[in-house]
PDB file of N, CA and C in Angstrom:
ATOM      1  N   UNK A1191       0.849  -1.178   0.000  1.00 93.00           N
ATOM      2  CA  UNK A1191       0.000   0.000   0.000  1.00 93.00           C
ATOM      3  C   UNK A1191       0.892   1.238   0.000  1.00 93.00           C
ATOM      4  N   UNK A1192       0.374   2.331  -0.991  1.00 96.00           N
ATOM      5  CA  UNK A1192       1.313   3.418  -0.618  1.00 96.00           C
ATOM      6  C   UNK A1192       0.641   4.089   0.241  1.00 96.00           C
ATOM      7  N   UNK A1193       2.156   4.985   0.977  1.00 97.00           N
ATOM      8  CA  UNK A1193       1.657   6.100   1.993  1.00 97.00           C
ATOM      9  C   UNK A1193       1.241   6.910   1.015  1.00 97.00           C
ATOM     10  N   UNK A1194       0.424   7.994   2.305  1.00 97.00           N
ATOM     11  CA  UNK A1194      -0.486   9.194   1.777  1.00 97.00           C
ATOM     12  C   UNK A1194       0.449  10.499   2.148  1.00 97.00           C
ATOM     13  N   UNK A1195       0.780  11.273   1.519  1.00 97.00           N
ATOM     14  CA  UNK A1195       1.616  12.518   1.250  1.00 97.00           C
ATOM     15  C   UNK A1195       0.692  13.816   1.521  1.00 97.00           C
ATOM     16  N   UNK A1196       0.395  14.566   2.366  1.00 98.00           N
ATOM     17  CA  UNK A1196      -0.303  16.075   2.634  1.00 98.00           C
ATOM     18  C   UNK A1196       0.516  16.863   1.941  1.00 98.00           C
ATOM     19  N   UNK A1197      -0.088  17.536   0.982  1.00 98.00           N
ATOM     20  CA  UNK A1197       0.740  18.721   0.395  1.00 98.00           C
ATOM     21  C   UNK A1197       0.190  20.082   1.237  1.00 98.00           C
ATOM     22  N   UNK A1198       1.103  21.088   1.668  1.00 98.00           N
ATOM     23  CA  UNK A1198       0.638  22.112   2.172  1.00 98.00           C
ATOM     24  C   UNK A1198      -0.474  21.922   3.570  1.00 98.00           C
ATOM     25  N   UNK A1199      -1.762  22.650   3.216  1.00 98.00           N
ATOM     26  CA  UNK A1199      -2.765  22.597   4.452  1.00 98.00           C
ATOM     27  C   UNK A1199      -3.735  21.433   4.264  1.00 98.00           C
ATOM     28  N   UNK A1200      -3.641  20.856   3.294  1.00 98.00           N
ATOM     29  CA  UNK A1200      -4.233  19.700   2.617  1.00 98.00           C
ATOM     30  C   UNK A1200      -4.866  19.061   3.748  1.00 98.00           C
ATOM     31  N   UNK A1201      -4.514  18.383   4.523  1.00 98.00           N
ATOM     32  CA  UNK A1201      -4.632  17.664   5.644  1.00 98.00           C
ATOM     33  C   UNK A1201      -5.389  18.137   6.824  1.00 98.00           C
ATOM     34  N   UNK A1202      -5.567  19.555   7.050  1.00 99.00           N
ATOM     35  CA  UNK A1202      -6.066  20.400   7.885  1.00 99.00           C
ATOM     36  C   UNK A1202      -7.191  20.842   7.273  1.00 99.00           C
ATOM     37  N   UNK A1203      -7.275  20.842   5.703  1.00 98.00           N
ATOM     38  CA  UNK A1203      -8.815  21.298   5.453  1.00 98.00           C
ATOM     39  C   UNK A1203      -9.574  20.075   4.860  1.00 98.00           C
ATOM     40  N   UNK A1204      -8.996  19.080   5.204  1.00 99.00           N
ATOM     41  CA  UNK A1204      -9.745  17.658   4.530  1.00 99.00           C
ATOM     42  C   UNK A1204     -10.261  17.481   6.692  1.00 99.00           C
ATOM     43  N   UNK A1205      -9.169  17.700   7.296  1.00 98.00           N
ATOM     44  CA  UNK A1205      -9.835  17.355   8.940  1.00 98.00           C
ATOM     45  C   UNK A1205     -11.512  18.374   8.900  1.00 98.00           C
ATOM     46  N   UNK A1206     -11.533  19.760   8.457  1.00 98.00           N
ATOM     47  CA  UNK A1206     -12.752  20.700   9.106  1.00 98.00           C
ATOM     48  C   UNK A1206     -14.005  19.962   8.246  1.00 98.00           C
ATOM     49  N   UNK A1207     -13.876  18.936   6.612  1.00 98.00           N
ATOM     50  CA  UNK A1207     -15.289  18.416   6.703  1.00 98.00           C
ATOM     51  C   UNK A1207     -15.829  18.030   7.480  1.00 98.00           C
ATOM     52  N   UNK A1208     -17.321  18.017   6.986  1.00 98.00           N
ATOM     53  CA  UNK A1208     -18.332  17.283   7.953  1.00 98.00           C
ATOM     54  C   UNK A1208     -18.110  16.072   8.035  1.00 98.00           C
ATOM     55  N   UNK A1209     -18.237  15.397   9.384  1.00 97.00           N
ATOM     56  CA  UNK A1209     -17.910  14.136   9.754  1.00 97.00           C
ATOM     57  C   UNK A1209     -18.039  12.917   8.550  1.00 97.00           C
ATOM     58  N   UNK A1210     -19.168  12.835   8.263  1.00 97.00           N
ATOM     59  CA  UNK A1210     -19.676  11.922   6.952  1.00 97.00           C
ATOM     60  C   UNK A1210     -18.816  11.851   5.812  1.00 97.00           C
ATOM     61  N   UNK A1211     -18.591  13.317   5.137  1.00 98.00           N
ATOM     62  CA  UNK A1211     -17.816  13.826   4.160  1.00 98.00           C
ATOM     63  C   UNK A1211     -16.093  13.371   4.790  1.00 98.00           C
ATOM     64  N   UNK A1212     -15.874  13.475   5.428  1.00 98.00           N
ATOM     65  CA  UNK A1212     -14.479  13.413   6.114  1.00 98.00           C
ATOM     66  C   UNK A1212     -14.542  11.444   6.173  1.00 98.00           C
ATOM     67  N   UNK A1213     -15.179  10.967   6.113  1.00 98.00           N
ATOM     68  CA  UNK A1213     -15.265   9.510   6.461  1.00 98.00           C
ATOM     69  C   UNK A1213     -15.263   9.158   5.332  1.00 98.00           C
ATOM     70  N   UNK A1214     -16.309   9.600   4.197  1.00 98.00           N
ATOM     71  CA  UNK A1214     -16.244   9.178   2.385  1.00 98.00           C
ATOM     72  C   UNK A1214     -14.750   9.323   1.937  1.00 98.00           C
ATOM     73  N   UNK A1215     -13.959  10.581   2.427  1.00 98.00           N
ATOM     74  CA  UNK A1215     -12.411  11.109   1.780  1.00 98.00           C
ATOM     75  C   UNK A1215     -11.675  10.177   1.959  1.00 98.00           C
ATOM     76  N   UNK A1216     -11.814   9.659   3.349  1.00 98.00           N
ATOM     77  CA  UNK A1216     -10.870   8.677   3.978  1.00 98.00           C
ATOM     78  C   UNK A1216     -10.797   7.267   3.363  1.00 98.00           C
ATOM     79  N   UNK A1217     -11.865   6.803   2.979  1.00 98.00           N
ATOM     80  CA  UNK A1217     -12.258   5.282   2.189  1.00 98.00           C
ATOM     81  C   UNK A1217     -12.007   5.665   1.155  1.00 98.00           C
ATOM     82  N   UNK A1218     -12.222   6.746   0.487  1.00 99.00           N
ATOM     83  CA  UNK A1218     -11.702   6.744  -0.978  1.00 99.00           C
ATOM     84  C   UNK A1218     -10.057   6.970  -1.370  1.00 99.00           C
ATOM     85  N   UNK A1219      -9.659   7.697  -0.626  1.00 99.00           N
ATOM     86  CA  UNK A1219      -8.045   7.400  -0.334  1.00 99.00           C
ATOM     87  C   UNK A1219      -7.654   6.810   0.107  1.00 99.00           C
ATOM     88  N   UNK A1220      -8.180   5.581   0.597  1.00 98.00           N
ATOM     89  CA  UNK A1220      -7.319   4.703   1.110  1.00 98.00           C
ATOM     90  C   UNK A1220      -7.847   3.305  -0.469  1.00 98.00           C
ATOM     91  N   UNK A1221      -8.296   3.461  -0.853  1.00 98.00           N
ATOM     92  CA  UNK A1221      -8.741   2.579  -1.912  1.00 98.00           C
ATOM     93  C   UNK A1221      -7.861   3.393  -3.277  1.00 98.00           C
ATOM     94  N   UNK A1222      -7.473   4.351  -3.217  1.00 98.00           N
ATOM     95  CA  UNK A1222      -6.599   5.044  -3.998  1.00 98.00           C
ATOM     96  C   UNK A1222      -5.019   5.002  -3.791  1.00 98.00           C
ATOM     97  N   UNK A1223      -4.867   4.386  -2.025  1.00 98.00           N
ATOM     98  CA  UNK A1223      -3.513   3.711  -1.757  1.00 98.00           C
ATOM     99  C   UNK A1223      -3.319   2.270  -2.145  1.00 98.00           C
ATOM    100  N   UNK A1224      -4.552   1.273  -2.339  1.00 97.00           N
ATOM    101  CA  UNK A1224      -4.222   0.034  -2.554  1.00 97.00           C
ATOM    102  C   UNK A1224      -4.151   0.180  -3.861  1.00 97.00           C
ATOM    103  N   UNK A1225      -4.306   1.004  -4.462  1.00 95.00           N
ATOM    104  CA  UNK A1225      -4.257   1.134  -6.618  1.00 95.00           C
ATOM    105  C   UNK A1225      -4.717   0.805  -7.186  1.00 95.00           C
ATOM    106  N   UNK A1226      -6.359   1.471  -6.235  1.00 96.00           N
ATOM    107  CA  UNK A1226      -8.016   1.178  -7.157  1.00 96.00           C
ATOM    108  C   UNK A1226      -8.000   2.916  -7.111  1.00 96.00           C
ATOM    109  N   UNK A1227      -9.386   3.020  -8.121  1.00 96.00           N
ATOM    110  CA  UNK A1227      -9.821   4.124  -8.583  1.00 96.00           C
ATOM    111  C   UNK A1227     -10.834   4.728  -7.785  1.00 96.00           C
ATOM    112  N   UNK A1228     -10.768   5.557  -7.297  1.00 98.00           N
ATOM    113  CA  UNK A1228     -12.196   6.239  -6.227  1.00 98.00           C
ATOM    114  C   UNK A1228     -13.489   5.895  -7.406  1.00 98.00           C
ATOM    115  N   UNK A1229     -14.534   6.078  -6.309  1.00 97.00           N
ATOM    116  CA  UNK A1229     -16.074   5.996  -6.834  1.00 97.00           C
ATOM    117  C   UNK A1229     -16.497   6.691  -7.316  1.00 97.00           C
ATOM    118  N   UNK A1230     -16.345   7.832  -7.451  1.00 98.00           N
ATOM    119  CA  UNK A1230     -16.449   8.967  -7.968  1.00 98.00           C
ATOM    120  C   UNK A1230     -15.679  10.604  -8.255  1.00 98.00           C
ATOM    121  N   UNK A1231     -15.298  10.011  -9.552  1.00 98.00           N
ATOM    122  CA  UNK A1231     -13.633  11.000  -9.584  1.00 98.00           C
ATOM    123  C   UNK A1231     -13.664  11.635 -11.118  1.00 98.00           C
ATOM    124  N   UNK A1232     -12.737  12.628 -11.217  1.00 97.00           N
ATOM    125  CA  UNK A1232     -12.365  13.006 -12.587  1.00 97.00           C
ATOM    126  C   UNK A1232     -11.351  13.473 -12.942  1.00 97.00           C
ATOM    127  N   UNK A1233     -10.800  13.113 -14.126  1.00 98.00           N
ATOM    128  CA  UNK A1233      -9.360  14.117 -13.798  1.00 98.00           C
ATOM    129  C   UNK A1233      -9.166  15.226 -14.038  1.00 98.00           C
ATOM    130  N   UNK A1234      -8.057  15.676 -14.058  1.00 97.00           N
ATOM    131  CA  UNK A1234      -7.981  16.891 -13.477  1.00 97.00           C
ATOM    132  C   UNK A1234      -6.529  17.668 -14.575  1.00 97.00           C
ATOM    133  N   UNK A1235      -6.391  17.383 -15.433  1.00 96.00           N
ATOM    134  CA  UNK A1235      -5.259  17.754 -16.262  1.00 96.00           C
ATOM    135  C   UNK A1235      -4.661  19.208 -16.346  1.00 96.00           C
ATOM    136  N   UNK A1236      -5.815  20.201 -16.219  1.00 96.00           N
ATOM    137  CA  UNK A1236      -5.470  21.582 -15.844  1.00 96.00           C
ATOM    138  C   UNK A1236      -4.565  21.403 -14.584  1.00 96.00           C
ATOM    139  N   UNK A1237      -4.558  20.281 -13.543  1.00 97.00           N
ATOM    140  CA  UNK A1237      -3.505  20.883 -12.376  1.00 97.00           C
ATOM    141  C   UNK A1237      -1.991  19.722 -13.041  1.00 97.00           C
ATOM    142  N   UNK A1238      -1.866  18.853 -13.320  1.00 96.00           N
ATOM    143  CA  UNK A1238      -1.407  18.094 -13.888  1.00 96.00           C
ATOM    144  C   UNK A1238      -1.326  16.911 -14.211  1.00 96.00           C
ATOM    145  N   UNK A1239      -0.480  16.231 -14.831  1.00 94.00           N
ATOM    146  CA  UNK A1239      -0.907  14.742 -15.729  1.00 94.00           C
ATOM    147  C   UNK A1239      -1.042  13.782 -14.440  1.00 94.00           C
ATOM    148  N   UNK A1240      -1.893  13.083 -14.538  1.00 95.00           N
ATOM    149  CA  UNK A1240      -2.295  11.931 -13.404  1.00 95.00           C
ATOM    150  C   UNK A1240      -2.560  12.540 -11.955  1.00 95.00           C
ATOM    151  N   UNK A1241      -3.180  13.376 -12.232  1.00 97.00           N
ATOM    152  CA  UNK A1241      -3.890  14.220 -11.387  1.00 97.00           C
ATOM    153  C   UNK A1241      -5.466  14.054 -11.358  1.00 97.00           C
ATOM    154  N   UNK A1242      -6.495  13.756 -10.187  1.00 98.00           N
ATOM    155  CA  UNK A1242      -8.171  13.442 -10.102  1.00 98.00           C
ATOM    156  C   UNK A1242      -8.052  14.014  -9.295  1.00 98.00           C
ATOM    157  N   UNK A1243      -9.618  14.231  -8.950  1.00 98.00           N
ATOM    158  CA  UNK A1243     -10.526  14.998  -8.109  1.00 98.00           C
ATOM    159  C   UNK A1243     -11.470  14.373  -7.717  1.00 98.00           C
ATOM    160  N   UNK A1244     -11.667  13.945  -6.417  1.00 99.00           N
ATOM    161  CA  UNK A1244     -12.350  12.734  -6.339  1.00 99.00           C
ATOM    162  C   UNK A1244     -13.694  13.866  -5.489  1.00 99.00           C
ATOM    163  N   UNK A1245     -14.863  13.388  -6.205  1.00 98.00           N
ATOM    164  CA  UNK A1245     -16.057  13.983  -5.612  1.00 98.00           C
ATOM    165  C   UNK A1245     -16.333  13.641  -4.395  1.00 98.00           C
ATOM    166  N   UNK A1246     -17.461  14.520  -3.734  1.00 98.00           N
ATOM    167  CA  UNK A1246     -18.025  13.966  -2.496  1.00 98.00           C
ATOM    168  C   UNK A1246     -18.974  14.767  -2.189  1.00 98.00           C
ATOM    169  N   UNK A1247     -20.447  14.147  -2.248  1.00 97.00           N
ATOM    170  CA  UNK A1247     -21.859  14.886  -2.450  1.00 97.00           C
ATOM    171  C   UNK A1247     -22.481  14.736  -0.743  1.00 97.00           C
ATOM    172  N   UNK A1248     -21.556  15.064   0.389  1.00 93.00           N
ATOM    173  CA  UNK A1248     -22.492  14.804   1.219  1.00 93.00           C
ATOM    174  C   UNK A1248     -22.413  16.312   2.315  1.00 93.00           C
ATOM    175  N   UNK A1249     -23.677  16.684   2.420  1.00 91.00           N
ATOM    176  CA  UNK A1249     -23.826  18.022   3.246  1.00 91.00           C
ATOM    177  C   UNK A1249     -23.100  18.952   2.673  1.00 91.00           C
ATOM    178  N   UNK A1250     -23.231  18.855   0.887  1.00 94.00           N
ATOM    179  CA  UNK A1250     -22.551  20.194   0.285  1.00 94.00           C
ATOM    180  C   UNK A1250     -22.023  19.169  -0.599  1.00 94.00           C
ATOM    181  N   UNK A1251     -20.980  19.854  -1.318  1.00 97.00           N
ATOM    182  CA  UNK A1251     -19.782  19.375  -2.318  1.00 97.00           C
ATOM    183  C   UNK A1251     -18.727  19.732  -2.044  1.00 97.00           C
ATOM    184  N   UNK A1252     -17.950  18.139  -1.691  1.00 98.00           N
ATOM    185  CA  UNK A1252     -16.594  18.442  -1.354  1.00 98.00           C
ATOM    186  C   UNK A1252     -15.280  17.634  -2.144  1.00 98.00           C
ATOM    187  N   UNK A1253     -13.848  18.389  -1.858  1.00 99.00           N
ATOM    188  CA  UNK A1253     -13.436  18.021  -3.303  1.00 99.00           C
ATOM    189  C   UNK A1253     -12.249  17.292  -2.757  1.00 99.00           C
ATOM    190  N   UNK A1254     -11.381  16.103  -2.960  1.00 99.00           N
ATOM    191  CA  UNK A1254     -10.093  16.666  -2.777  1.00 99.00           C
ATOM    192  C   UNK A1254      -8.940  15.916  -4.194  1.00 99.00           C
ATOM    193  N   UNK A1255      -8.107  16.448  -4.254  1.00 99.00           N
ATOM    194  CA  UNK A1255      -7.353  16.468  -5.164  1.00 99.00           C
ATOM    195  C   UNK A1255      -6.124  15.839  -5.087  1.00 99.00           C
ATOM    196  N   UNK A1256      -5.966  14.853  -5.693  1.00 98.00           N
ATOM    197  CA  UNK A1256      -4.800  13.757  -5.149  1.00 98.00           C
ATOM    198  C   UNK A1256      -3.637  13.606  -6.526  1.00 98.00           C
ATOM    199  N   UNK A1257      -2.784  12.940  -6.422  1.00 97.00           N
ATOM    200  CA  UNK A1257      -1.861  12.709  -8.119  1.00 97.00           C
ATOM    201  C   UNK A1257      -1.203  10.892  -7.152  1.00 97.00           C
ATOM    202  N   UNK A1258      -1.774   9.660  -7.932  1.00 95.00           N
ATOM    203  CA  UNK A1258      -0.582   8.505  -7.433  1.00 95.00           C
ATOM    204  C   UNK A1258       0.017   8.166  -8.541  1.00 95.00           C
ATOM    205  N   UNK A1259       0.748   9.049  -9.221  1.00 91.00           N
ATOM    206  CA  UNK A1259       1.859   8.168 -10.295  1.00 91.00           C
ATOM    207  C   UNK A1259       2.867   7.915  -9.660  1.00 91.00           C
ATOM    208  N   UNK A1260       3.158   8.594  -8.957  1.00 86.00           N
ATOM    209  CA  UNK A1260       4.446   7.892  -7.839  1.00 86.00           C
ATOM    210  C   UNK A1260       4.393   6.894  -7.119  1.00 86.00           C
ATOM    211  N   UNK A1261       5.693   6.306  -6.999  1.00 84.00           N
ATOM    212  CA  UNK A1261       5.541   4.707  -6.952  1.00 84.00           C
ATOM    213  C   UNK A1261       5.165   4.724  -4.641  1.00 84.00           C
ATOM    214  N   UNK A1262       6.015   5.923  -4.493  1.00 89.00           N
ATOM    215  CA  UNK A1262       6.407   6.062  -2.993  1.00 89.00           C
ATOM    216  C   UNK A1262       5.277   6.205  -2.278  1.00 89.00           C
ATOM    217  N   UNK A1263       3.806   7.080  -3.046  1.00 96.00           N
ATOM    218  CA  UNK A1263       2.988   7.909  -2.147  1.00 96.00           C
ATOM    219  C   UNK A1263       1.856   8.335  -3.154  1.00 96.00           C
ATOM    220  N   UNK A1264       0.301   8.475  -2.186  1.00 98.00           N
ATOM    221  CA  UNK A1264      -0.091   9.178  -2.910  1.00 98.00           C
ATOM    222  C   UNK A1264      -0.643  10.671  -2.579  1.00 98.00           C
ATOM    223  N   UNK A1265      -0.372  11.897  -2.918  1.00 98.00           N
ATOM    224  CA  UNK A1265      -0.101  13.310  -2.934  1.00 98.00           C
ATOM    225  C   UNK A1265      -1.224  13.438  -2.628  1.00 98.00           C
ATOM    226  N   UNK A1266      -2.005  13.926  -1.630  1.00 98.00           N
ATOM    227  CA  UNK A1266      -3.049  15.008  -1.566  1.00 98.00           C
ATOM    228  C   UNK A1266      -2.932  16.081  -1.780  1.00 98.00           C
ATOM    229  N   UNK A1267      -3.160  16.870  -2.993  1.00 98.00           N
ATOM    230  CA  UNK A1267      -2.461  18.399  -3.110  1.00 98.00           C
ATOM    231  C   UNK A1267      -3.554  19.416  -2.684  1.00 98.00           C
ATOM    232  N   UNK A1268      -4.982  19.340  -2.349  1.00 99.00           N
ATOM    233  CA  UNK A1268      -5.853  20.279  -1.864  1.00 99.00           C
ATOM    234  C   UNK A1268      -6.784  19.615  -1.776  1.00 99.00           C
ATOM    235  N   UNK A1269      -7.667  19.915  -0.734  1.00 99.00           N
ATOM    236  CA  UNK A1269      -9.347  19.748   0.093  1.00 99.00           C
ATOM    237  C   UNK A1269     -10.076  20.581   0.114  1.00 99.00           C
ATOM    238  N   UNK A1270     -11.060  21.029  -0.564  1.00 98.00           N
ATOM    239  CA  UNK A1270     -11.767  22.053  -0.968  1.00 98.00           C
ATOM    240  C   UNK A1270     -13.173  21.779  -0.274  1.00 98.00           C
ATOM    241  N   UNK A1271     -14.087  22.805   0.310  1.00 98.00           N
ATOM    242  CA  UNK A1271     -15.553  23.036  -0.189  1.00 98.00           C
ATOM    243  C   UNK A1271     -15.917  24.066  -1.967  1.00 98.00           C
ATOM    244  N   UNK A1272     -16.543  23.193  -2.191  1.00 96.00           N
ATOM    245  CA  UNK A1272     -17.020  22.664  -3.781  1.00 96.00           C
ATOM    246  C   UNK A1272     -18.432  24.460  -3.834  1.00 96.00           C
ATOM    247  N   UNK A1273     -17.992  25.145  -4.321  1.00 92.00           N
ATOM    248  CA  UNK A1273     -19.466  26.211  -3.902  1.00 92.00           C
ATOM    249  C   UNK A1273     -19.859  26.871  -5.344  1.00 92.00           C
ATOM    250  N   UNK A1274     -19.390  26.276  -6.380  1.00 89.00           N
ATOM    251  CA  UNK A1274     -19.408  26.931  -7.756  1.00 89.00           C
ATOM    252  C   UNK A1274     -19.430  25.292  -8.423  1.00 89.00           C
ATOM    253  N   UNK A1275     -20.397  25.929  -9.843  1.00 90.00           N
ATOM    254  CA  UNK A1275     -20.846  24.722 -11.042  1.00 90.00           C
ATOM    255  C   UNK A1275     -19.214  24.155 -11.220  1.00 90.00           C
ATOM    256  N   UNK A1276     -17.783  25.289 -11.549  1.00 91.00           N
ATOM    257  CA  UNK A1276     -16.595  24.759 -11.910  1.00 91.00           C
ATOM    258  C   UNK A1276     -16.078  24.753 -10.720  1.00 91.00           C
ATOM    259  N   UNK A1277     -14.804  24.052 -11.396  1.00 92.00           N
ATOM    260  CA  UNK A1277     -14.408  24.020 -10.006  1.00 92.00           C
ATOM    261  C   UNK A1277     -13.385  25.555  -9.912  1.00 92.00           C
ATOM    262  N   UNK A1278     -13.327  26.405  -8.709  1.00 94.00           N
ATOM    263  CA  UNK A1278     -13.078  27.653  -8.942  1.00 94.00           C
ATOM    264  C   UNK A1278     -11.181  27.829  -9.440  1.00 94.00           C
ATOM    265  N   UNK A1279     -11.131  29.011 -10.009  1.00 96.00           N
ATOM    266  CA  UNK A1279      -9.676  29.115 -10.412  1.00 96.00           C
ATOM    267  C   UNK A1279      -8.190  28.780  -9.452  1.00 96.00           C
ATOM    268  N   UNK A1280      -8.928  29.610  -8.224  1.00 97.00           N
ATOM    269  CA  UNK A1280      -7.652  29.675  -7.010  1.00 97.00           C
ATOM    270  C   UNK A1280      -7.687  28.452  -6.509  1.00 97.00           C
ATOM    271  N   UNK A1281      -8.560  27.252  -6.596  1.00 98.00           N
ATOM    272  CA  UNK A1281      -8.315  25.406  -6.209  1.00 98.00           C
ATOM    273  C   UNK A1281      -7.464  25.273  -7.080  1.00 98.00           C
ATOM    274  N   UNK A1282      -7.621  25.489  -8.309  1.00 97.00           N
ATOM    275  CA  UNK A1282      -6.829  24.511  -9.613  1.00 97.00           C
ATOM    276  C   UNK A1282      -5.584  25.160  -9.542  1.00 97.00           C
ATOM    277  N   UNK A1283      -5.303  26.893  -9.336  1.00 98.00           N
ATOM    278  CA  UNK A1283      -3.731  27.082  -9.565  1.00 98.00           C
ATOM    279  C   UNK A1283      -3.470  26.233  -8.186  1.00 98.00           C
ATOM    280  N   UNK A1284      -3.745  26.795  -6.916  1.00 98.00           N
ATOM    281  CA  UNK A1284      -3.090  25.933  -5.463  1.00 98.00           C
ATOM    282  C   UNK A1284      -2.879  24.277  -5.852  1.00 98.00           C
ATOM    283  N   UNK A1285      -3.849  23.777  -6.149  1.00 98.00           N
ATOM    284  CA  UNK A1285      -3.328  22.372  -6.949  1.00 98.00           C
ATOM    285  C   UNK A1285      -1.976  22.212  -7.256  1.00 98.00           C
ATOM    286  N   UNK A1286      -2.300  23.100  -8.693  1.00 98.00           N
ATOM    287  CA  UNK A1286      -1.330  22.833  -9.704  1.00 98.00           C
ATOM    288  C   UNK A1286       0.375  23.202  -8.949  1.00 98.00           C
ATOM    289  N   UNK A1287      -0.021  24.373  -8.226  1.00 98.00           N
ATOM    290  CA  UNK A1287       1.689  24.546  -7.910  1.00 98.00           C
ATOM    291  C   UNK A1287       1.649  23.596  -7.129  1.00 98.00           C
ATOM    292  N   UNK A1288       1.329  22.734  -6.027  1.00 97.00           N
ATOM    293  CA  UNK A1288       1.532  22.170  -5.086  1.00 97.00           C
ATOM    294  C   UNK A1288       1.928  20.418  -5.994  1.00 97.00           C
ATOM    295  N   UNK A1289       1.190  20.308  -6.911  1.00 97.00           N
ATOM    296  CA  UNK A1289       1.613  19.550  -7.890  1.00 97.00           C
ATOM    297  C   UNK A1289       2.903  19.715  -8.307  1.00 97.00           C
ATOM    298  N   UNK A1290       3.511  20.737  -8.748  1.00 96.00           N
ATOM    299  CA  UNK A1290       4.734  21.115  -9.310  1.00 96.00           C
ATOM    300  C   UNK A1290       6.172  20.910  -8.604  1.00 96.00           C
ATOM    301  N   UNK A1291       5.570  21.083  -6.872  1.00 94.00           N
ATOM    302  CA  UNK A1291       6.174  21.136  -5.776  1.00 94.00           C
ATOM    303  C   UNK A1291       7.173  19.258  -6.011  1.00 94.00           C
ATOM    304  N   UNK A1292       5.851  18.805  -6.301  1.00 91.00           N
ATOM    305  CA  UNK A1292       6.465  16.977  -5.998  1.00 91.00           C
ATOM    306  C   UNK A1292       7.349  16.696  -7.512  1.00 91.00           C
ATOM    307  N   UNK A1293       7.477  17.920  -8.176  1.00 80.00           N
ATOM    308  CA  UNK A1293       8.077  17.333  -9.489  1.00 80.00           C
ATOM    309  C   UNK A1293       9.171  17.828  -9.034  1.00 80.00           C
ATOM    310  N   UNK A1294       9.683  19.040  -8.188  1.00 60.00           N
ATOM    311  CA  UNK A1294      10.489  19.258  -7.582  1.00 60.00           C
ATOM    312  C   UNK A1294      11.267  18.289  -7.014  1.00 60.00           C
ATOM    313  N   UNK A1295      10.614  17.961  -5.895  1.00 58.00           N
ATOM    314  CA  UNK A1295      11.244  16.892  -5.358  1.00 58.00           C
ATOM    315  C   UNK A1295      11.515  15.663  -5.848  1.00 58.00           C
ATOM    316  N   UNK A1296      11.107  15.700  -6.526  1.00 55.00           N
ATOM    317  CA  UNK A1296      11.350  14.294  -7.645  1.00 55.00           C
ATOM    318  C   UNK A1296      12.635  14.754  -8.802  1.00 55.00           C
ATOM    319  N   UNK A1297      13.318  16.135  -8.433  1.00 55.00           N
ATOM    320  CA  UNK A1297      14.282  16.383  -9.279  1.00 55.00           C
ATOM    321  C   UNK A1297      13.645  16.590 -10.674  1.00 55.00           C
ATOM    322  N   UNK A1298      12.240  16.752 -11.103  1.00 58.00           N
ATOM    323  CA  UNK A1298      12.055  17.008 -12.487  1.00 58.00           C
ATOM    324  C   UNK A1298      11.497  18.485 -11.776  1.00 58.00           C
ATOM    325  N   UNK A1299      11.976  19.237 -13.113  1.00 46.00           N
ATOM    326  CA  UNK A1299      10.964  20.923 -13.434  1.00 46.00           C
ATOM    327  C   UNK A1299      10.575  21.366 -14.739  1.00 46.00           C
TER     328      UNK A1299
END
């Protein structure tokens, strides 16, 4: 199983969902560590390649945003409340750099 990687506050705004919502995130990332596909996901190519967004319809819309092409881990790069039809601009850039961050560390830029 891979470990799970918090990028940034990732981890702190996936803790303030609602209990329910916070319990769906947790089963779906952890089914995203054994190297199955969440239940309800999409990708996400605007933040980068092998990058999803795995939905979550309970007491609102909630989002969070993961990348497992890496063999080590899989990246949570942001935890969103969902309050717009798209998903809003300032999720996808915070994503995307926080995405960019692990290409860093992975020695690619």
């Amino acid at each position: 199983m891979k470990a799970l990687q918090f990028m940034g506050d990732s981890q702190a705004a996936l803790a303030s969902f609602p209990l329910d919502a916070k319990r769906e995130a947790g089963f779906e990332l952890w089914q995203v560590q054994l190297g199955l596909m969440p239940s309800d996901f999409k990708p996400m190519p605007t933040v980068g390649a092998g990058a999803y967004e795995i939905r979550i319809k309970m007491q609102g819309q909630w989002r969070v945003i993961y990348v497992a092409k890496h063999l080590e881990a899989v990246y949570v790069l942001h935890c969103f409340h969902k309050t717009t039809l798209k998903t809003a601009k300032p999720d996808i850039e915070l994503a995307a750099k926080r995405y960019k961050l692990i290409g860093v560390q992975h020695g690619k830029t």
